[in-house]
Amino acid sequence: MQITEKIFGTLSDGRDVKLYTISNDNMSFSCTDYGCTLTSIVLGKEKKTDVLLGFSTLDGWLNTKFCFGAIVGRFANRIGKASFDLNNKTYELDKNDGPNTLHGGFEGYDKMLWSSKIVKDKNTAGVTFTRLSPDGEQGFPGNLELSVTYLLDENNNLNCIYNAKCDQDTPINITNHAYFNLAGKGSIYNHLLKMNSSYRLDVNSKLIPNGNILDVSGTPFDFTQEKAIGQDIAKVGVGYDHCYVTEIYDPEKTQTAVPLSDDDLVEFCTVKSPETNHEMTVFTNMEGCQFYTGNFINGIIGKNGDHYKNHGAFCLETQAFPDSPNKDEFPSSILKAGQLMKAKTIYSFKIN
């Protein structure tokens, strides 16, 4: 395992931004302390494929609103009406998605510089990023201590570990917003996807869940058997942007959406590119995963001057159910004061 570190750029206030690259014999990934962002995942030894969309320079990430490869929070996805009630108090949030809050609001974690430290042991290498989200940031209660670790092992597993602790009860939902294309370019229509998920959350026209959980059988949302992402995409509007239910969720049990142990993970899905034969499997201990097909990235100029188009990437954002602070029927996403959240997702690659 090899690790390199260099200066990626400088912010307007003079602070340097670092870029780390971690590699084994078959693949590498790069990440930066600006937004805890995964900037690349390169598969292969001789013929290399970068399977992440993004930018060639720091300026691209400074000037985008699309969170390419970045950490989003304090609450990823949407909170309806940009408010929630907790402990007999109403908290008002940013309305940055129509009347709703998306990915924490106007000042997202993707636009913040984090502290960073290289971590390495016998079998893994990577980087841990930390920051304190102060009480009232984005409108949320409590001083939240955050830790995000990206670790690569020799078996081509990229581990994403999200830990958090707060001095007050607070909603929390941390995820990575990587845009994947296992062919490295072009559309994702011919990518083959299989999900271990028979259910998705029903949403209104603003993509806010209404509390219902729908069976996907016989619908365009059904990926229980492997099929091309593009096969039914025209039947769901502009594309997929829906939260699927993982096997972590058990409707027969009272449960919390905040994982306090990362011992048990479930396999959520596998995606393959027929063009490169690269394959990615996603494991998680979260009960939801937002499947998004890059529906609004048309015209963005990305890495090496590539002009991105809608449906040129897919996101698999493991998370708590959207709007769960306002949905008593959903597992609670409230991290209790003093508790340690231990969320974990693994992107496991089979490389041609």
Short mmCIF file of N, CA, C and O in Angstrom, two decimals, residues 74 114 130-135 137 142-146 165:
data_model
loop_
_atom_site.label_atom_id
_atom_site.label_comp_id
_atom_site.label_asym_id
_atom_site.label_seq_id
_atom_site.Cartn_x
_atom_site.Cartn_y
_atom_site.Cartn_z
N ARG A 74 -25.33 18.18 7.78
CA ARG A 74 -25.58 17.28 8.88
C ARG A 74 -26.67 16.28 8.56
O ARG A 74 -26.71 15.20 9.16
N TRP A 114 -11.66 20.35 6.22
CA TRP A 114 -11.60 19.45 7.36
C TRP A 114 -10.14 19.24 7.79
O TRP A 114 -9.22 19.42 6.99
N THR A 130 -11.62 15.06 10.17
CA THR A 130 -12.41 15.41 11.33
C THR A 130 -12.77 16.89 11.30
O THR A 130 -12.05 17.71 10.73
N ARG A 131 -13.88 17.22 11.94
CA ARG A 131 -14.24 18.62 12.18
C ARG A 131 -15.33 18.66 13.24
O ARG A 131 -16.02 17.67 13.47
N LEU A 132 -15.47 19.82 13.87
CA LEU A 132 -16.54 20.08 14.82
C LEU A 132 -17.59 20.94 14.14
O LEU A 132 -17.30 22.05 13.69
N SER A 133 -18.78 20.43 14.05
CA SER A 133 -19.91 21.21 13.55
C SER A 133 -20.56 21.88 14.76
O SER A 133 -21.19 21.21 15.58
N PRO A 134 -20.42 23.19 14.91
CA PRO A 134 -20.85 23.84 16.14
C PRO A 134 -22.37 23.90 16.27
O PRO A 134 -23.11 23.83 15.29
N ASP A 135 -22.82 24.03 17.49
CA ASP A 135 -24.24 24.18 17.80
C ASP A 135 -24.82 25.32 16.97
O ASP A 135 -24.28 26.42 16.93
N GLU A 137 -25.02 25.39 13.66
CA GLU A 137 -24.59 25.37 12.26
C GLU A 137 -25.68 24.73 11.41
O GLU A 137 -26.21 23.67 11.75
N GLY A 142 -26.69 21.34 18.85
CA GLY A 142 -25.60 20.57 19.41
C GLY A 142 -24.28 20.71 18.70
O GLY A 142 -24.21 20.94 17.49
N ASN A 143 -23.22 20.59 19.49
CA ASN A 143 -21.86 20.55 18.96
C ASN A 143 -21.56 19.11 18.54
O ASN A 143 -21.49 18.22 19.38
N LEU A 144 -21.39 18.92 17.25
CA LEU A 144 -21.26 17.57 16.69
C LEU A 144 -19.81 17.31 16.29
O LEU A 144 -19.25 18.01 15.45
N GLU A 145 -19.21 16.29 16.90
CA GLU A 145 -17.85 15.86 16.55
C GLU A 145 -17.96 14.83 15.43
O GLU A 145 -18.58 13.79 15.60
N LEU A 146 -17.33 15.13 14.31
CA LEU A 146 -17.46 14.29 13.12
C LEU A 146 -16.13 13.68 12.73
O LEU A 146 -15.09 14.32 12.82
N LYS A 165 -20.48 12.15 17.31
CA LYS A 165 -20.96 12.25 18.68
C LYS A 165 -21.37 13.70 18.93
O LYS A 165 -20.70 14.63 18.48
#
